[in-house]
Short mmCIF file of C-alpha atoms and ligand atoms in Angstrom, two decimals:
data_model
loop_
_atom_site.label_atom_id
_atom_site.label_comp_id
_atom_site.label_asym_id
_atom_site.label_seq_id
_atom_site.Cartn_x
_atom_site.Cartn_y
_atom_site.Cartn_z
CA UNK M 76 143.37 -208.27 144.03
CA UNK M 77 141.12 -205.89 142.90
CA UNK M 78 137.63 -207.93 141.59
CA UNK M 79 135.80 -206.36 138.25
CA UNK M 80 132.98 -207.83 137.36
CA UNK M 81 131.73 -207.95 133.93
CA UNK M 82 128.58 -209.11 131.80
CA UNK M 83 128.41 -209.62 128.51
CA UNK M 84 132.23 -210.64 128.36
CA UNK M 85 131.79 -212.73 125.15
CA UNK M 86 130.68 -210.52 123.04
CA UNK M 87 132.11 -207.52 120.66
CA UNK M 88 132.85 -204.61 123.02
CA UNK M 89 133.04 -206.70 126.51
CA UNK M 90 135.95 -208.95 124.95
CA UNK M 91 137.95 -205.79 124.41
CA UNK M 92 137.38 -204.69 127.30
CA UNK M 93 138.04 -207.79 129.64
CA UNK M 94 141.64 -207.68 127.30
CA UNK M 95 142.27 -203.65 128.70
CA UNK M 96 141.31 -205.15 132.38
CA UNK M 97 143.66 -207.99 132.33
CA UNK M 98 146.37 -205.87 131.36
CA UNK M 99 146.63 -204.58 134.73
CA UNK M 100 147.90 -207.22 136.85
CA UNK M 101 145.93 -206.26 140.16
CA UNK M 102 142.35 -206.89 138.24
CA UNK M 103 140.75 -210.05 139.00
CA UNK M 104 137.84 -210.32 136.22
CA UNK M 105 134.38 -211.81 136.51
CA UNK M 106 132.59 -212.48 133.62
CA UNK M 107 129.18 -213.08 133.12
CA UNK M 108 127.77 -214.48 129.82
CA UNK M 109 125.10 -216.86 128.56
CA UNK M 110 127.43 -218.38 125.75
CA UNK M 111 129.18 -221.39 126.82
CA UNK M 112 132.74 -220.56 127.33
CA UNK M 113 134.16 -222.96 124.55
CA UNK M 114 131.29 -221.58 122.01
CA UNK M 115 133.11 -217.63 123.35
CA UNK M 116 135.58 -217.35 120.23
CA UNK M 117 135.84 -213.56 121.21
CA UNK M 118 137.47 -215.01 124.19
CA UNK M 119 139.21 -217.80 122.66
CA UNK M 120 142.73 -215.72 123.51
CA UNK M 121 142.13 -215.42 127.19
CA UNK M 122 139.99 -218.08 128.31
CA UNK M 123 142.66 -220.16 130.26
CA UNK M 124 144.02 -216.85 131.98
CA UNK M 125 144.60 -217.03 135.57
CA UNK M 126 142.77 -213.74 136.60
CA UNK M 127 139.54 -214.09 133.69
CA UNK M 128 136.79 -216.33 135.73
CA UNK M 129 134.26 -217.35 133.73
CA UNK M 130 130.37 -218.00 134.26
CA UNK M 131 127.87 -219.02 132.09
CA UNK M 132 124.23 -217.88 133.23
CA UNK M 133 121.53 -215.80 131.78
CA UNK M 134 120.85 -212.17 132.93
CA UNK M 135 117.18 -213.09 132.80
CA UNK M 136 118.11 -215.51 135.76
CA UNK M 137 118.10 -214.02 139.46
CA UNK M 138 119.19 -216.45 141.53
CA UNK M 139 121.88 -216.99 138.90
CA UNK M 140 123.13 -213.13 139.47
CA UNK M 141 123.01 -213.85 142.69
CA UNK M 142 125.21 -216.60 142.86
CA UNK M 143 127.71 -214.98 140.46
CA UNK M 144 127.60 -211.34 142.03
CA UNK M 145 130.82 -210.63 144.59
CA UNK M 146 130.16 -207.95 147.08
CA UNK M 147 133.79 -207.00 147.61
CA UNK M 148 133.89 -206.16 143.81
CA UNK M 149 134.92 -202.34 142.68
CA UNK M 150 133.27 -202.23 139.20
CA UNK M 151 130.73 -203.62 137.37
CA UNK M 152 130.80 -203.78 133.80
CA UNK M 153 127.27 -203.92 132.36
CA UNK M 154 127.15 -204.96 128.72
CA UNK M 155 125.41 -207.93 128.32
CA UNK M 156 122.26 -206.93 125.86
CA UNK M 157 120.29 -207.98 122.59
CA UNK M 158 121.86 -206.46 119.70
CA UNK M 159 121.36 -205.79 116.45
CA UNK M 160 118.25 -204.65 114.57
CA UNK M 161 117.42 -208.21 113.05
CA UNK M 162 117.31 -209.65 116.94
CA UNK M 163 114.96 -207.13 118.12
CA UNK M 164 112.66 -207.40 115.51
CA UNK M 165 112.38 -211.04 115.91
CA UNK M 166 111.80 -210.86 119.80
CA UNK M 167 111.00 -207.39 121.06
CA UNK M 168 109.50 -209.42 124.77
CA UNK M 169 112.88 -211.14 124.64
CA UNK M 170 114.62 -208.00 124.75
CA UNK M 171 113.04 -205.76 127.38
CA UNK M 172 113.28 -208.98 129.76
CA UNK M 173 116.94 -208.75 129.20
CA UNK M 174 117.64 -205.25 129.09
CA UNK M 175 115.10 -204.20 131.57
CA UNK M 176 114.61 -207.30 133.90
CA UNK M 177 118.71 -208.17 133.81
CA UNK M 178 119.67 -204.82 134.09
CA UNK M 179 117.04 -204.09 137.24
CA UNK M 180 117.95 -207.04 139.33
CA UNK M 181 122.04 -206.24 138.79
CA UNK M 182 121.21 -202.76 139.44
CA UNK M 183 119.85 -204.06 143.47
CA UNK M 184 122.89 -206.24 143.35
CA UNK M 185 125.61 -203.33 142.94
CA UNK M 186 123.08 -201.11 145.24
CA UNK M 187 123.67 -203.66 148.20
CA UNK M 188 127.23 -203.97 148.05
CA UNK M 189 127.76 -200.06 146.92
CA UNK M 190 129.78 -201.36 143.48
CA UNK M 191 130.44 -198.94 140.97
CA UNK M 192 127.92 -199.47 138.03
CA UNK M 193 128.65 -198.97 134.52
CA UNK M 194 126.09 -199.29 132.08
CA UNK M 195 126.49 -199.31 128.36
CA UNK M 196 124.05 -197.78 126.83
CA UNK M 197 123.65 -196.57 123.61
CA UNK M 198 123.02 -193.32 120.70
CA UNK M 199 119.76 -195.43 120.12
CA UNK M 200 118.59 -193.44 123.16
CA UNK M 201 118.20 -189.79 120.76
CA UNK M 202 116.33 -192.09 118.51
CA UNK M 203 115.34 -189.56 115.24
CA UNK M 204 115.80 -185.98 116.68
CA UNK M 205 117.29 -184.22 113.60
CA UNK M 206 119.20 -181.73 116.14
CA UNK M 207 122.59 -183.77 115.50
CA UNK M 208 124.92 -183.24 116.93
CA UNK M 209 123.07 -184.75 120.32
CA UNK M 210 124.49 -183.98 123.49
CA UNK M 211 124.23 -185.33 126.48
CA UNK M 212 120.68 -183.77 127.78
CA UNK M 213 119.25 -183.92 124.00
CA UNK M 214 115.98 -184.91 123.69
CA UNK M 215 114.96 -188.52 122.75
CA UNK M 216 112.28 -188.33 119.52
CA UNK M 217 110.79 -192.40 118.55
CA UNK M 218 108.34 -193.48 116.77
CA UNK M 219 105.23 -195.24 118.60
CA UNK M 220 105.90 -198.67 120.51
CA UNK M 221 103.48 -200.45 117.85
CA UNK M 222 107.10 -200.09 116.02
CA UNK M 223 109.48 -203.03 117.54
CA UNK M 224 112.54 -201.05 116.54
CA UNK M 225 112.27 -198.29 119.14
CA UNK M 226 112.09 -201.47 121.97
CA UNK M 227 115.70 -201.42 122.29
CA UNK M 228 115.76 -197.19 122.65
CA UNK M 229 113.10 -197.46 124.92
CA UNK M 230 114.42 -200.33 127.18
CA UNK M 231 117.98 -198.91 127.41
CA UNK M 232 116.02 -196.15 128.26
CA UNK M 233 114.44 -197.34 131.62
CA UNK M 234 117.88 -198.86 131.99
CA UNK M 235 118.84 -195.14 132.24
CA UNK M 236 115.87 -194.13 134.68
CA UNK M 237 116.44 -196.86 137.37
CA UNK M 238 119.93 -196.10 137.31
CA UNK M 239 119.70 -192.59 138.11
CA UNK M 240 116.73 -193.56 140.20
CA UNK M 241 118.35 -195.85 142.34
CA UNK M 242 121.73 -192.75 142.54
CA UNK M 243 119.45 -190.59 143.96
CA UNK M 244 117.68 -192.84 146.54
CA UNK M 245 121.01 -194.40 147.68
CA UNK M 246 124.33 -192.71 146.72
CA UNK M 247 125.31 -195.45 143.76
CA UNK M 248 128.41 -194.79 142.49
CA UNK M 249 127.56 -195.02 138.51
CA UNK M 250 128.79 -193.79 134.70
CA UNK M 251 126.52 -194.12 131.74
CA UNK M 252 128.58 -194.60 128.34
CA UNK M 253 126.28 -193.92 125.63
CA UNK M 254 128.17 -195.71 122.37
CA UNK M 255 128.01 -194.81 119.09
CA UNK M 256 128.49 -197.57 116.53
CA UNK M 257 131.51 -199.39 117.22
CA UNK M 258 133.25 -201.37 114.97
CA UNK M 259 136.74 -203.25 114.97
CA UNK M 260 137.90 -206.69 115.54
CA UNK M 261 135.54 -209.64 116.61
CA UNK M 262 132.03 -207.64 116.09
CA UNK M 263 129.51 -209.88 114.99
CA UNK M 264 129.39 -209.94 110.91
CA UNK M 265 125.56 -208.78 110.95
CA UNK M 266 126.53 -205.03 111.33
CA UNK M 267 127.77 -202.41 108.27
CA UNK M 268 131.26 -202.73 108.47
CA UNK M 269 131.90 -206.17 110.52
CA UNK M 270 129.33 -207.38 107.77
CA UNK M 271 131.03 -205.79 104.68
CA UNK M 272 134.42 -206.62 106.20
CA UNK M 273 133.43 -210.50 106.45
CA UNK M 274 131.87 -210.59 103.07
CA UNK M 275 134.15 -208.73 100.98
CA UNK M 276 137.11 -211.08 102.48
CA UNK M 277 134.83 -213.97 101.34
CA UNK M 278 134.57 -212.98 97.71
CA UNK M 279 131.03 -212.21 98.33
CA UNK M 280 129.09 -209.33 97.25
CA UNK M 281 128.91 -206.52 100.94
CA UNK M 282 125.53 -205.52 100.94
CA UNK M 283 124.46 -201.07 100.36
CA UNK M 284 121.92 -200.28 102.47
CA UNK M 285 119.46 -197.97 100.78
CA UNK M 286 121.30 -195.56 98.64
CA UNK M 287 124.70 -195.44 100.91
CA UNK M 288 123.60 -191.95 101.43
CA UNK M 289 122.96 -191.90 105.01
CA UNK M 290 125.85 -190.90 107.33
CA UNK M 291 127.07 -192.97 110.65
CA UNK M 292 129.87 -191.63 113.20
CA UNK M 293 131.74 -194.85 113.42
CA UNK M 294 133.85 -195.60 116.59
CA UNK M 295 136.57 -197.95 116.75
CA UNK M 296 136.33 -200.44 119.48
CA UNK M 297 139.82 -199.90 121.13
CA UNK M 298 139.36 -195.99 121.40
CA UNK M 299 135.50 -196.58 123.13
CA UNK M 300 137.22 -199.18 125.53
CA UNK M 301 139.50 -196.43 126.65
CA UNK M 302 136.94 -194.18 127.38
CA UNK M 303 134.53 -196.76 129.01
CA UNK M 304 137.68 -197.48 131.22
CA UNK M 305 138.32 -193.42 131.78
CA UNK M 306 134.32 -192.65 132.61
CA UNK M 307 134.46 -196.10 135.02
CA UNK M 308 137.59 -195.34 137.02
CA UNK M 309 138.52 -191.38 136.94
CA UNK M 310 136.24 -189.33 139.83
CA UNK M 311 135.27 -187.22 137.39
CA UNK M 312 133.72 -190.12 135.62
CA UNK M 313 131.04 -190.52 138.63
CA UNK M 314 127.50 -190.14 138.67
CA UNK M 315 127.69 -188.52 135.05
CA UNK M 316 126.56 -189.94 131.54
CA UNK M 317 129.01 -189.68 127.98
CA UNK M 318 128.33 -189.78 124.45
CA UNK M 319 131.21 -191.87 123.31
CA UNK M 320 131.89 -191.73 119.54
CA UNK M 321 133.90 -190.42 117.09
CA UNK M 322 132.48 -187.24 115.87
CA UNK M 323 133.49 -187.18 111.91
CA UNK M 324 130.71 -188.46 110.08
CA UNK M 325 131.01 -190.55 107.34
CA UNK M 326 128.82 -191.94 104.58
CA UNK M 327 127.98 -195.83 103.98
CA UNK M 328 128.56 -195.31 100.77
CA UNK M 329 132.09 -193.78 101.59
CA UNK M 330 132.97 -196.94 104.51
CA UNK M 331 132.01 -199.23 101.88
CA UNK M 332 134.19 -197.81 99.22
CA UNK M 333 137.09 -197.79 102.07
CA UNK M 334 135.88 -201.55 102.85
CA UNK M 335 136.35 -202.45 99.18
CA UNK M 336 139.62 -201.02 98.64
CA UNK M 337 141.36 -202.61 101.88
CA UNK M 338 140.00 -205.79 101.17
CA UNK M 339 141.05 -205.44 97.27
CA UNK M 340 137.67 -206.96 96.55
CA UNK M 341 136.06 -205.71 93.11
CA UNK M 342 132.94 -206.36 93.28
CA UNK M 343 129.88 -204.38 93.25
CA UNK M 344 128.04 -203.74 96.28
CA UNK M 345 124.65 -205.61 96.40
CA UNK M 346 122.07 -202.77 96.69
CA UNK M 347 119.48 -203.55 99.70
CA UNK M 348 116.17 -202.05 100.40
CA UNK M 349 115.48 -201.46 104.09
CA UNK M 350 112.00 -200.64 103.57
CA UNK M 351 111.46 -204.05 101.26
CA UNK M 352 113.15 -206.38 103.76
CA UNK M 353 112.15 -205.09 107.09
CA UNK M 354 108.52 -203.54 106.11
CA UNK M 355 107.44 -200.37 105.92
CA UNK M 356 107.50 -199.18 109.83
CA UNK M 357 111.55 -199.88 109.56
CA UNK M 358 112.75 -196.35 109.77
CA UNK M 359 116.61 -195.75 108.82
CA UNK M 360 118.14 -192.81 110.75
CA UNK M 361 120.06 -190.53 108.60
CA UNK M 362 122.44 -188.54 110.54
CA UNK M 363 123.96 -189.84 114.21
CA UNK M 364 126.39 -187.57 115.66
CA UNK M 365 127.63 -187.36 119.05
CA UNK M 366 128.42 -184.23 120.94
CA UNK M 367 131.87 -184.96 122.45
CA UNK M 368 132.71 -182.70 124.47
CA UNK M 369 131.31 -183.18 127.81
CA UNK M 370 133.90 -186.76 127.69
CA UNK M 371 137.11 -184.62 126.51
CA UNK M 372 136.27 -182.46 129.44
CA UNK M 373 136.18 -184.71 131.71
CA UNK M 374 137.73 -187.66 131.35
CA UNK M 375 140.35 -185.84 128.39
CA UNK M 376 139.02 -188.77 125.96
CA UNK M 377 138.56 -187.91 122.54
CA UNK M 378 138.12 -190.96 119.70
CA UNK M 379 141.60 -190.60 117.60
CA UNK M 380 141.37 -193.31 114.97
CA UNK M 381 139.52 -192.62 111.71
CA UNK M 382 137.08 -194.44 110.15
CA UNK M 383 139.29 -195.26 107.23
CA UNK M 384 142.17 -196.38 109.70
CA UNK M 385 140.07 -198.35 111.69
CA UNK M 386 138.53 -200.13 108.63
CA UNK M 387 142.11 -201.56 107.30
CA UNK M 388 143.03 -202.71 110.42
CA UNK M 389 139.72 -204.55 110.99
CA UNK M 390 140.43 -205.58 107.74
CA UNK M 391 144.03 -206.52 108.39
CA UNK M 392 143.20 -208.29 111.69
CA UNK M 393 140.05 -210.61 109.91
CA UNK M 394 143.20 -211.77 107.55
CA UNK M 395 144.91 -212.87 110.50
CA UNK M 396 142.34 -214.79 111.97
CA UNK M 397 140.07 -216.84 109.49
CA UNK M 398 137.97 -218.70 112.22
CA UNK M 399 136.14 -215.36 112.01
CA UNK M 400 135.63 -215.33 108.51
CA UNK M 401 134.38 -218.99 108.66
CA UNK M 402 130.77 -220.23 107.44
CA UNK M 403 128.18 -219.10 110.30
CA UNK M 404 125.02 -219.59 110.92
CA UNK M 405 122.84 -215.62 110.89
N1 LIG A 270 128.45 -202.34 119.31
C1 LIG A 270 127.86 -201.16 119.24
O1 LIG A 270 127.94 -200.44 118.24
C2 LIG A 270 127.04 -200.65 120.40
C3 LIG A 270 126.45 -199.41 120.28
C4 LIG A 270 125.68 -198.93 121.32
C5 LIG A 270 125.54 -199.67 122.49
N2 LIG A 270 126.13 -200.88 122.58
C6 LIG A 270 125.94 -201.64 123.84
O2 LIG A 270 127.18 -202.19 124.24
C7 LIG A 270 126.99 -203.47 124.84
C8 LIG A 270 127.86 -204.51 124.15
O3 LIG A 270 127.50 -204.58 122.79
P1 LIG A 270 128.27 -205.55 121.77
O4 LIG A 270 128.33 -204.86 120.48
O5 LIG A 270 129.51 -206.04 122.41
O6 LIG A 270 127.19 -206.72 121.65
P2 LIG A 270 127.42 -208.32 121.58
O7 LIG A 270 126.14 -208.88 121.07
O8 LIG A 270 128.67 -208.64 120.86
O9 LIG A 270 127.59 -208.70 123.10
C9 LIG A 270 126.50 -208.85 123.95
C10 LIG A 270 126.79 -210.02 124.88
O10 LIG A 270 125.69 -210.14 125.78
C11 LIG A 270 125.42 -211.52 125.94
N3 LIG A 270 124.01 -211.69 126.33
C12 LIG A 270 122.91 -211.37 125.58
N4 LIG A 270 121.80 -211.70 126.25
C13 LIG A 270 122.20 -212.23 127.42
C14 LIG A 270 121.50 -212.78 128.54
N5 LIG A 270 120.18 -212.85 128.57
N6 LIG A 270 122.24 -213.23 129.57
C15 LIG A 270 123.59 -213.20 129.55
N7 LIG A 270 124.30 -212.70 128.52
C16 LIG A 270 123.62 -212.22 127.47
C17 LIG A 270 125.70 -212.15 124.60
O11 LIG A 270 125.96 -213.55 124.72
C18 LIG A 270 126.92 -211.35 124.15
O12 LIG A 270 128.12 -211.99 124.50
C19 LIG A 270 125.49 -203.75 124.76
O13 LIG A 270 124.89 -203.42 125.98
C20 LIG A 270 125.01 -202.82 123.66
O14 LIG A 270 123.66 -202.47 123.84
C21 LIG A 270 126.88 -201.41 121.56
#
């Protein structure tokens, strides 16, 4: 068997992806996670499969890494992060021990046994620079670290720097995917369209950040899996970092309109103030657009499904499955 190891298998993006790995009958999947395995819903689908092997553990843990890290493994998946604006704001020291202190001690681990490392990263990383559309090299332009919201730029960031670090001291086999906002089935309701998705299936009023004016280049989840899988496994992929994304850019005001109309709700968005709720030294970005074409060259990937596509069969697939759309705690 061939043994993949993942972290961060519970949530949004790593549940797709443990799905893609699974399909192939020779992968033997590791997953590392610090949600209990009957609290995973994302996994509720594959949780009794004979090749998924589940561990619960914290990436903030070494001797737990340790324990749960296989030296004859080809791959390692590394997703596991804090996510979403609201949960960096509320622990910013929480975060950079998880994103730097996880990712540094499972960046030793894969350097000792010579496994493949792929890190998710993120189009956080170009923070404001205005020069969209960003490729690969593009400068990163943040605000000062008295802000908390550039903590999770900055950390994924260093995440970056040892990884190439450690390449160039030792050989590591590696592949940066840099993703730009993915959306789809499963994503936590506490982004733009997994939130509008959830609400507007609810009866409830989606909220419209600012004026809906601001433009995103959203990327649906089972086109980024393909190219996480392309950048992890083709030759090409090796030693090399990718903008993954979708390059059409789209307005919120437009995704909510599209969010409305698939879910036939007729409601008004509820207009909300970025500045008002997260303070003053919140800073939206307006414009996020990947270059792409350093990953069609060389791994031939290219995102295919449009935003408006994507959105109905999000919103198709939430029908399907009301646990999702059950009360939650935010
Ligand atoms: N979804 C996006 O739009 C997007 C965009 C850019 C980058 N990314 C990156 O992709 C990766 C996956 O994102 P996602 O959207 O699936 O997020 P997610 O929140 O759905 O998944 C993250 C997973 O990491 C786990 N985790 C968090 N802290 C942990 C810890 N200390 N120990 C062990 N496990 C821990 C969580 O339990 C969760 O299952 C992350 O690294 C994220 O930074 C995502």
């Amino acid at each position: 068997m061939n043994q993949v190891l993942i972290t961060g298998g519970s949530g949004f993006v790593g549940s797709h992806l443990i799905d893609a790995l699974l399909r192939d009958e020779s992968n033997e999947v590791h997953v590392f996670d610090m949600a209990p395995l009957d609290q995973a819903l994302n996994l509720r689908d594959v949780k009794d499969h004979p090749r998924m092997i589940y561990t619960q553990g914290d990436i903030r843990n070494t001797e737990a890494l340790r324990k749960w890290y296989r030296k004859d493994a080809t791959a390692l998946y590394h997703m596991a992060a804090v996510v979403g604006i609201k949960n960096y704001l509320a622990d910013p020291l929480g975060l950079i021990d998880t994103i730097v202190g996880g990712t540094r001690v499972l960046l030793e681990l894969a350097r000792d046994a010579g496994t493949r490392f792929i890190l998710a990263s993120t189009s956080e990383i170009y923070g404001k620079n205005p020069a969209v559309p960003w490729d690969e090299n593009g400068d990163r332009v943040l605000g000062p670290p008295s802000v908390d919201r550039w903590s999770y730029s900055s950390s994924k960031a260093v995440c970056e720097h040892m990884v190439h670090a450690i390449h160039r001291q030792t050989g590591l086999p590696f592949s940066i995917v840099r993703l730009f906002n993915v959306y789809g089935p499963r994503q936590n309701p506490i982004f733009v369209v997994s939130q509008s998705v959830y609400k507007a299936l609810r009866g409830e009023r989606p909220l419209l950040y600012d004026n809906g004016s601001q433009t995103r280049c959203f990327s649906f989840v089972h086109d980024i899996v393909q190219g996480i899988l392309l950048a992890a496994t083709k030759p090409e992929g090796n030693a090399q970092t990718f903008n993954l994304g979708n390059n059409t850019e789209v307005t919120i005001g437009q995704v909510m309109q599209w969010i409305l109309d698939a879910t036939g709700n007729t409601v008004q968005a509820e207009q909300f103030n970025t500045t008002e709720k997260f303070g003053s030294v919140y800073e939206d970005i307006l414009r996020r657009v990947p270059a792409v074409e350093k990953a069609k060259k060389l791994l031939g990937w290219s995102a295919t499904t449009s935003a408006e596509a994507g959105i109905r069969s999000t919103v198709q697939w939430a029908r399907e499955n009301p646990w999702w759309l059950a009360d939650r705690k935010q």
